[in-house]
PDB file of C-alpha atoms and ligand atoms in Angstrom:
ATOM      1  CA  MET A   1     -33.432 -56.374 102.170  1.00  0.00           C
ATOM      2  CA  SER A   2     -30.690 -53.800 102.487  1.00  0.00           C
ATOM      3  CA  ILE A   3     -30.127 -51.023  99.979  1.00  0.00           C
ATOM      4  CA  GLU A   4     -26.469 -52.082  99.864  1.00  0.00           C
ATOM      5  CA  THR A   5     -27.246 -55.347  98.113  1.00  0.00           C
ATOM      6  CA  LYS A   6     -29.793 -53.842  95.685  1.00  0.00           C
ATOM      7  CA  LYS A   7     -28.763 -52.206  92.467  1.00  0.00           C
ATOM      8  CA  PRO A   8     -30.864 -49.598  90.654  1.00  0.00           C
ATOM      9  CA  SER A   9     -31.505 -50.029  86.932  1.00  0.00           C
ATOM     10  CA  LYS A  10     -30.252 -47.545  84.388  1.00  0.00           C
ATOM     11  CA  ASN A  11     -31.790 -44.063  84.794  1.00  0.00           C
ATOM     12  CA  GLU A  12     -32.902 -44.884  88.316  1.00  0.00           C
ATOM     13  CA  ILE A  13     -31.780 -44.342  91.872  1.00  0.00           C
ATOM     14  CA  LEU A  14     -32.803 -45.995  95.112  1.00  0.00           C
ATOM     15  CA  PHE A  15     -33.117 -44.229  98.424  1.00  0.00           C
ATOM     16  CA  VAL A  16     -33.830 -45.018 102.064  1.00  0.00           C
ATOM     17  CA  TRP A  17     -34.795 -42.647 104.872  1.00  0.00           C
ATOM     18  CA  LEU A  18     -32.524 -43.563 107.793  1.00  0.00           C
ATOM     19  CA  ASN A  19     -34.024 -41.689 110.750  1.00  0.00           C
ATOM     20  CA  ARG A  20     -36.638 -39.051 111.652  1.00  0.00           C
ATOM     21  CA  TYR A  21     -34.326 -36.281 110.483  1.00  0.00           C
ATOM     22  CA  ALA A  22     -32.472 -35.721 107.205  1.00  0.00           C
ATOM     23  CA  GLY A  23     -30.604 -39.051 107.124  1.00  0.00           C
ATOM     24  CA  ILE A  24     -30.836 -40.453 103.597  1.00  0.00           C
ATOM     25  CA  ALA A  25     -28.937 -43.219 101.783  1.00  0.00           C
ATOM     26  CA  ILE A  26     -28.895 -42.901  97.995  1.00  0.00           C
ATOM     27  CA  LYS A  27     -27.790 -45.656  95.663  1.00  0.00           C
ATOM     28  CA  THR A  28     -26.939 -44.867  92.051  1.00  0.00           C
ATOM     29  CA  PRO A  29     -25.885 -47.633  89.634  1.00  0.00           C
ATOM     30  CA  SER A  30     -22.228 -47.102  90.667  1.00  0.00           C
ATOM     31  CA  LYS A  31     -22.175 -45.320  94.030  1.00  0.00           C
ATOM     32  CA  MET A  32     -23.668 -45.436  97.502  1.00  0.00           C
ATOM     33  CA  LEU A  33     -24.014 -42.018  99.148  1.00  0.00           C
ATOM     34  CA  VAL A  34     -25.159 -41.386 102.689  1.00  0.00           C
ATOM     35  CA  ILE A  35     -26.290 -37.963 103.909  1.00  0.00           C
ATOM     36  CA  ASP A  36     -26.395 -36.855 107.562  1.00  0.00           C
ATOM     37  CA  PRO A  37     -26.322 -40.272 109.244  1.00  0.00           C
ATOM     38  CA  VAL A  38     -27.292 -40.265 112.920  1.00  0.00           C
ATOM     39  CA  ASP A  39     -29.104 -42.979 114.903  1.00  0.00           C
ATOM     40  CA  VAL A  40     -27.835 -45.712 112.566  1.00  0.00           C
ATOM     41  CA  LYS A  41     -25.597 -48.702 113.137  1.00  0.00           C
ATOM     42  CA  PRO A  42     -22.325 -48.364 111.239  1.00  0.00           C
ATOM     43  CA  ARG A  43     -22.539 -52.089 110.424  1.00  0.00           C
ATOM     44  CA  ASP A  44     -25.660 -51.392 108.351  1.00  0.00           C
ATOM     45  CA  LEU A  45     -23.598 -49.085 106.133  1.00  0.00           C
ATOM     46  CA  LYS A  46     -20.693 -51.220 105.019  1.00  0.00           C
ATOM     47  CA  ASN A  47     -20.381 -50.168 101.376  1.00  0.00           C
ATOM     48  CA  VAL A  48     -20.539 -46.406 101.494  1.00  0.00           C
ATOM     49  CA  ASP A  49     -18.584 -44.515  98.820  1.00  0.00           C
ATOM     50  CA  ALA A  50     -19.243 -41.007 100.082  1.00  0.00           C
ATOM     51  CA  LEU A  51     -20.721 -39.551 103.224  1.00  0.00           C
ATOM     52  CA  LEU A  52     -22.220 -36.049 103.030  1.00  0.00           C
ATOM     53  CA  ILE A  53     -22.810 -33.734 106.000  1.00  0.00           C
ATOM     54  CA  THR A  54     -25.006 -30.624 105.673  1.00  0.00           C
ATOM     55  CA  HIS A  55     -24.416 -28.908 109.039  1.00  0.00           C
ATOM     56  CA  GLU A  56     -23.107 -29.444 112.546  1.00  0.00           C
ATOM     57  CA  HIS A  57     -26.360 -29.911 114.528  1.00  0.00           C
ATOM     58  CA  TYR A  58     -26.612 -33.123 116.583  1.00  0.00           C
ATOM     59  CA  ASP A  59     -29.360 -34.581 114.382  1.00  0.00           C
ATOM     60  CA  HIS A  60     -27.059 -34.314 111.310  1.00  0.00           C
ATOM     61  CA  LEU A  61     -23.466 -34.705 112.483  1.00  0.00           C
ATOM     62  CA  ASP A  62     -22.294 -37.454 114.823  1.00  0.00           C
ATOM     63  CA  GLN A  63     -18.500 -37.256 114.654  1.00  0.00           C
ATOM     64  CA  SER A  64     -17.797 -40.648 116.188  1.00  0.00           C
ATOM     65  CA  LEU A  65     -20.330 -42.343 113.895  1.00  0.00           C
ATOM     66  CA  VAL A  66     -18.771 -40.660 110.846  1.00  0.00           C
ATOM     67  CA  ALA A  67     -15.340 -41.827 112.022  1.00  0.00           C
ATOM     68  CA  GLU A  68     -16.627 -45.375 112.496  1.00  0.00           C
ATOM     69  CA  ILE A  69     -18.291 -45.535 109.067  1.00  0.00           C
ATOM     70  CA  HIS A  70     -15.140 -44.120 107.520  1.00  0.00           C
ATOM     71  CA  LYS A  71     -13.023 -46.743 109.258  1.00  0.00           C
ATOM     72  CA  LEU A  72     -15.238 -49.547 107.956  1.00  0.00           C
ATOM     73  CA  THR A  73     -15.607 -48.258 104.396  1.00  0.00           C
ATOM     74  CA  GLN A  74     -12.762 -45.793 103.652  1.00  0.00           C
ATOM     75  CA  CYS A  75     -15.457 -43.557 102.171  1.00  0.00           C
ATOM     76  CA  LYS A  76     -14.882 -39.956 101.128  1.00  0.00           C
ATOM     77  CA  ILE A  77     -16.422 -37.310 103.360  1.00  0.00           C
ATOM     78  CA  VAL A  78     -18.024 -34.141 101.977  1.00  0.00           C
ATOM     79  CA  ALA A  79     -18.939 -31.643 104.668  1.00  0.00           C
ATOM     80  CA  ASP A  80     -19.795 -27.993 105.264  1.00  0.00           C
ATOM     81  CA  SER A  81     -16.898 -25.972 106.750  1.00  0.00           C
ATOM     82  CA  THR A  82     -17.944 -26.211 110.394  1.00  0.00           C
ATOM     83  CA  SER A  83     -18.571 -29.970 110.265  1.00  0.00           C
ATOM     84  CA  ALA A  84     -15.330 -30.448 108.301  1.00  0.00           C
ATOM     85  CA  ARG A  85     -13.425 -28.604 111.033  1.00  0.00           C
ATOM     86  CA  ARG A  86     -14.950 -30.918 113.652  1.00  0.00           C
ATOM     87  CA  LEU A  87     -13.984 -33.974 111.625  1.00  0.00           C
ATOM     88  CA  ARG A  88     -10.378 -32.922 111.030  1.00  0.00           C
ATOM     89  CA  ASN A  89      -9.037 -35.003 113.904  1.00  0.00           C
ATOM     90  CA  VAL A  90     -10.760 -38.216 112.845  1.00  0.00           C
ATOM     91  CA  ILE A  91     -10.688 -38.141 109.019  1.00  0.00           C
ATOM     92  CA  PRO A  92      -7.466 -37.943 106.932  1.00  0.00           C
ATOM     93  CA  SER A  93      -7.321 -34.626 105.086  1.00  0.00           C
ATOM     94  CA  GLU A  94      -7.125 -36.229 101.611  1.00  0.00           C
ATOM     95  CA  GLU A  95     -10.507 -37.875 102.241  1.00  0.00           C
ATOM     96  CA  LEU A  96     -12.223 -34.840 103.730  1.00  0.00           C
ATOM     97  CA  HIS A  97     -13.743 -32.438 101.185  1.00  0.00           C
ATOM     98  CA  GLU A  98     -14.901 -29.155 102.655  1.00  0.00           C
ATOM     99  CA  VAL A  99     -17.709 -27.468 100.695  1.00  0.00           C
ATOM    100  CA  GLN A 100     -19.475 -24.109 100.672  1.00  0.00           C
ATOM    101  CA  PRO A 101     -22.562 -23.086  98.716  1.00  0.00           C
ATOM    102  CA  ASN A 102     -21.739 -23.196  94.969  1.00  0.00           C
ATOM    103  CA  SER A 103     -18.795 -25.572  95.266  1.00  0.00           C
ATOM    104  CA  GLU A 104     -18.850 -29.079  93.842  1.00  0.00           C
ATOM    105  CA  VAL A 105     -17.149 -32.449  94.199  1.00  0.00           C
ATOM    106  CA  LYS A 106     -17.123 -35.232  91.638  1.00  0.00           C
ATOM    107  CA  PHE A 107     -16.781 -38.942  92.419  1.00  0.00           C
ATOM    108  CA  GLU A 108     -16.103 -40.483  89.029  1.00  0.00           C
ATOM    109  CA  LYS A 109     -19.406 -39.829  87.230  1.00  0.00           C
ATOM    110  CA  VAL A 110     -21.493 -38.768  90.217  1.00  0.00           C
ATOM    111  CA  LEU A 111     -21.607 -35.024  90.843  1.00  0.00           C
ATOM    112  CA  ILE A 112     -22.307 -33.413  94.199  1.00  0.00           C
ATOM    113  CA  LYS A 113     -23.056 -29.689  94.218  1.00  0.00           C
ATOM    114  CA  ALA A 114     -23.328 -27.797  97.476  1.00  0.00           C
ATOM    115  CA  GLU A 115     -26.008 -25.103  97.546  1.00  0.00           C
ATOM    116  CA  LYS A 116     -27.298 -22.550 100.007  1.00  0.00           C
ATOM    117  CA  CYS A 117     -29.345 -23.714 103.007  1.00  0.00           C
ATOM    118  CA  ASN A 118     -31.710 -21.387 104.887  1.00  0.00           C
ATOM    119  CA  HIS A 119     -31.305 -22.794 108.394  1.00  0.00           C
ATOM    120  CA  PRO A 120     -29.798 -21.281 111.569  1.00  0.00           C
ATOM    121  CA  ALA A 121     -26.617 -23.377 111.712  1.00  0.00           C
ATOM    122  CA  ALA A 122     -23.002 -22.136 111.440  1.00  0.00           C
ATOM    123  CA  THR A 123     -22.225 -22.871 107.755  1.00  0.00           C
ATOM    124  CA  PRO A 124     -25.061 -25.072 106.454  1.00  0.00           C
ATOM    125  CA  VAL A 125     -25.299 -26.377 102.888  1.00  0.00           C
ATOM    126  CA  SER A 126     -27.838 -28.359 100.897  1.00  0.00           C
ATOM    127  CA  PHE A 127     -26.847 -30.808  98.137  1.00  0.00           C
ATOM    128  CA  VAL A 128     -27.843 -31.389  94.521  1.00  0.00           C
ATOM    129  CA  ILE A 129     -26.714 -34.880  93.525  1.00  0.00           C
ATOM    130  CA  THR A 130     -26.568 -35.916  89.873  1.00  0.00           C
ATOM    131  CA  SER A 131     -26.193 -39.637  89.211  1.00  0.00           C
ATOM    132  CA  GLU A 132     -24.131 -41.003  86.321  1.00  0.00           C
ATOM    133  CA  ASP A 133     -27.287 -41.198  84.167  1.00  0.00           C
ATOM    134  CA  GLY A 134     -28.507 -37.759  85.128  1.00  0.00           C
ATOM    135  CA  VAL A 135     -31.034 -38.527  87.855  1.00  0.00           C
ATOM    136  CA  LYS A 136     -31.187 -35.377  90.018  1.00  0.00           C
ATOM    137  CA  VAL A 137     -31.813 -35.320  93.739  1.00  0.00           C
ATOM    138  CA  PHE A 138     -32.034 -32.157  95.852  1.00  0.00           C
ATOM    139  CA  HIS A 139     -31.413 -32.820  99.542  1.00  0.00           C
ATOM    140  CA  THR A 140     -32.449 -29.534 101.153  1.00  0.00           C
ATOM    141  CA  ALA A 141     -31.207 -30.480 104.673  1.00  0.00           C
ATOM    142  CA  ASP A 142     -33.254 -28.449 107.221  1.00  0.00           C
ATOM    143  CA  SER A 143     -33.798 -25.525 104.924  1.00  0.00           C
ATOM    144  CA  LEU A 144     -36.721 -23.177 104.879  1.00  0.00           C
ATOM    145  CA  PRO A 145     -37.727 -22.114 101.366  1.00  0.00           C
ATOM    146  CA  PHE A 146     -35.547 -19.394  99.780  1.00  0.00           C
ATOM    147  CA  PRO A 147     -36.000 -17.619  96.430  1.00  0.00           C
ATOM    148  CA  GLU A 148     -32.920 -19.136  94.723  1.00  0.00           C
ATOM    149  CA  MET A 149     -34.554 -22.571  95.012  1.00  0.00           C
ATOM    150  CA  ALA A 150     -36.545 -21.589  91.933  1.00  0.00           C
ATOM    151  CA  THR A 151     -33.311 -21.023  89.983  1.00  0.00           C
ATOM    152  CA  ILE A 152     -31.911 -24.348  91.167  1.00  0.00           C
ATOM    153  CA  GLY A 153     -35.120 -26.115  90.114  1.00  0.00           C
ATOM    154  CA  GLU A 154     -35.132 -24.494  86.707  1.00  0.00           C
ATOM    155  CA  ARG A 155     -31.456 -25.249  86.067  1.00  0.00           C
ATOM    156  CA  GLU A 156     -31.447 -28.839  87.314  1.00  0.00           C
ATOM    157  CA  LYS A 157     -34.890 -30.215  86.327  1.00  0.00           C
ATOM    158  CA  LEU A 158     -35.061 -32.146  89.574  1.00  0.00           C
ATOM    159  CA  ASP A 159     -36.365 -35.674  89.901  1.00  0.00           C
ATOM    160  CA  VAL A 160     -36.556 -35.862  93.701  1.00  0.00           C
ATOM    161  CA  VAL A 161     -36.619 -33.097  96.306  1.00  0.00           C
ATOM    162  CA  PHE A 162     -36.515 -33.772 100.041  1.00  0.00           C
ATOM    163  CA  CYS A 163     -38.626 -31.145 101.830  1.00  0.00           C
ATOM    164  CA  THR A 164     -38.307 -30.440 105.561  1.00  0.00           C
ATOM    165  CA  VAL A 165     -41.735 -30.351 107.228  1.00  0.00           C
ATOM    166  CA  GLY A 166     -40.855 -30.096 110.922  1.00  0.00           C
ATOM    167  CA  ILE A 167     -38.489 -29.973 113.925  1.00  0.00           C
ATOM    168  CA  ALA A 168     -36.181 -27.284 112.457  1.00  0.00           C
ATOM    169  CA  PRO A 169     -37.068 -23.677 113.426  1.00  0.00           C
ATOM    170  CA  GLY A 170     -39.932 -22.241 111.397  1.00  0.00           C
ATOM    171  CA  THR A 171     -40.513 -25.374 109.299  1.00  0.00           C
ATOM    172  CA  SER A 172     -43.941 -26.927 108.743  1.00  0.00           C
ATOM    173  CA  PRO A 173     -45.831 -28.890 106.082  1.00  0.00           C
ATOM    174  CA  GLU A 174     -46.561 -25.469 104.516  1.00  0.00           C
ATOM    175  CA  THR A 175     -42.871 -24.497 104.200  1.00  0.00           C
ATOM    176  CA  GLY A 176     -42.171 -27.987 102.840  1.00  0.00           C
ATOM    177  CA  VAL A 177     -44.788 -27.518 100.123  1.00  0.00           C
ATOM    178  CA  GLU A 178     -43.331 -24.102  99.350  1.00  0.00           C
ATOM    179  CA  ILE A 179     -39.994 -25.839  98.646  1.00  0.00           C
ATOM    180  CA  ALA A 180     -41.770 -28.187  96.228  1.00  0.00           C
ATOM    181  CA  ARG A 181     -43.521 -25.222  94.591  1.00  0.00           C
ATOM    182  CA  LEU A 182     -40.205 -23.440  94.056  1.00  0.00           C
ATOM    183  CA  THR A 183     -38.165 -26.436  92.882  1.00  0.00           C
ATOM    184  CA  LYS A 184     -40.865 -28.238  90.810  1.00  0.00           C
ATOM    185  CA  PRO A 185     -39.626 -31.819  91.140  1.00  0.00           C
ATOM    186  CA  LYS A 186     -41.184 -34.928  89.671  1.00  0.00           C
ATOM    187  CA  VAL A 187     -41.310 -36.474  93.155  1.00  0.00           C
ATOM    188  CA  ALA A 188     -41.520 -34.475  96.415  1.00  0.00           C
ATOM    189  CA  VAL A 189     -40.594 -36.271  99.633  1.00  0.00           C
ATOM    190  CA  PRO A 190     -41.566 -34.779 103.013  1.00  0.00           C
ATOM    191  CA  TYR A 191     -39.100 -35.599 105.810  1.00  0.00           C
ATOM    192  CA  HIS A 192     -37.495 -34.328 109.019  1.00  0.00           C
ATOM    193  CA  THR A 193     -40.375 -35.106 111.376  1.00  0.00           C
ATOM    194  CA  GLY A 194     -41.597 -37.841 113.660  1.00  0.00           C
ATOM    195  CA  SER A 195     -45.190 -36.834 112.990  1.00  0.00           C
ATOM    196  CA  ALA A 196     -47.223 -38.969 110.590  1.00  0.00           C
ATOM    197  CA  ALA A 197     -49.875 -36.223 110.648  1.00  0.00           C
ATOM    198  CA  ASP A 198     -47.406 -33.666 109.280  1.00  0.00           C
ATOM    199  CA  LEU A 199     -46.319 -36.029 106.486  1.00  0.00           C
ATOM    200  CA  LYS A 200     -49.971 -36.503 105.572  1.00  0.00           C
ATOM    201  CA  LYS A 201     -50.681 -32.783 105.733  1.00  0.00           C
ATOM    202  CA  PHE A 202     -47.816 -32.183 103.278  1.00  0.00           C
ATOM    203  CA  ASP A 203     -49.403 -34.717 100.914  1.00  0.00           C
ATOM    204  CA  GLU A 204     -52.827 -33.027 101.138  1.00  0.00           C
ATOM    205  CA  LEU A 205     -51.421 -29.538 100.567  1.00  0.00           C
ATOM    206  CA  LEU A 206     -49.250 -30.725  97.685  1.00  0.00           C
ATOM    207  CA  LYS A 207     -52.224 -32.410  95.983  1.00  0.00           C
ATOM    208  CA  LYS A 208     -54.080 -29.100  96.095  1.00  0.00           C
ATOM    209  CA  GLU A 209     -51.199 -26.877  94.984  1.00  0.00           C
ATOM    210  CA  MET A 210     -49.314 -29.173  92.605  1.00  0.00           C
ATOM    211  CA  PRO A 211     -51.636 -31.966  91.484  1.00  0.00           C
ATOM    212  CA  LYS A 212     -49.137 -33.228  88.894  1.00  0.00           C
ATOM    213  CA  THR A 213     -46.305 -33.701  91.380  1.00  0.00           C
ATOM    214  CA  THR A 214     -45.985 -37.109  92.996  1.00  0.00           C
ATOM    215  CA  CYS A 215     -45.805 -37.113  96.774  1.00  0.00           C
ATOM    216  CA  LEU A 216     -43.814 -39.942  98.246  1.00  0.00           C
ATOM    217  CA  ILE A 217     -44.377 -40.268 101.988  1.00  0.00           C
ATOM    218  CA  PRO A 218     -41.368 -42.208 103.184  1.00  0.00           C
ATOM    219  CA  GLU A 219     -41.228 -44.855 105.867  1.00  0.00           C
ATOM    220  CA  VAL A 220     -37.951 -45.140 107.770  1.00  0.00           C
ATOM    221  CA  GLY A 221     -35.920 -48.119 106.522  1.00  0.00           C
ATOM    222  CA  LYS A 222     -37.930 -48.788 103.371  1.00  0.00           C
ATOM    223  CA  ILE A 223     -36.300 -48.761  99.918  1.00  0.00           C
ATOM    224  CA  TYR A 224     -37.786 -46.472  97.246  1.00  0.00           C
ATOM    225  CA  GLN A 225     -36.948 -46.245  93.585  1.00  0.00           C
ATOM    226  CA  VAL A 226     -37.148 -43.114  91.450  1.00  0.00           C
ATOM    227  CA  SER A 227     -36.500 -42.855  87.728  1.00  0.00           C
ATOM    228  CA  LYS A 228     -35.422 -39.947  85.611  1.00  0.00           C
ATOM    229  CA  LYS A 229     -37.840 -37.184  84.698  1.00  0.00           C
ATOM    230  CA  ARG A 230     -38.472 -36.825  80.986  1.00  0.00           C
ATOM    231  CA  LYS A 231     -36.811 -33.595  79.973  1.00  0.00           C
TER     232      LYS A 231
HETATM  233 ZN1   ZN B 301     -32.207 -31.270 111.593  1.00  0.00          ZN
END
């Protein structure tokens, strides 16, 4: 079953991991958001409301795929400055929202905040997404841990945090767990790796360091549901 035809209940979101990188589709009760789609068929993403791009690396930004999804769906595009510049020729300017750390975009009741991202790209951002019923997701892109993550975690009371555990320079299951330690989510999701061993290692380390935090090891293409943290 596709995430597009499923609807989350109140105070819940659904998500799917789309590839071995940071590609994630998030469904709130009213909106479908897709982050960093690469290696996907545009036809599988027919009802996208907004497409978010964190940085310009090939495993995050595929200009022609973004253009194709936009053509099929007329979705809004939210992108870091460098990716936005690369998309200028294919996306109409009124539908292209350029973001920097600390800027935000609102789609009706769904809020997207761009935050810092500690990754060697030109102008990378990470995203805090707040659904219409206040479910909070932190998509950290390819980021290594950085001290301000603690402030973000404290301010947002995060439900789900996506933690990079590989491929990007310097990242590992250990740096992924450090992100969870700083942000203190209800559910920590390791991603950005093709290695099942690294996903498992993240789970083992997290159990030791943060026994109360749920680890959700994702499988590409599977739909997961997360509900709001009690605040
Ligand atoms: Zn990447």
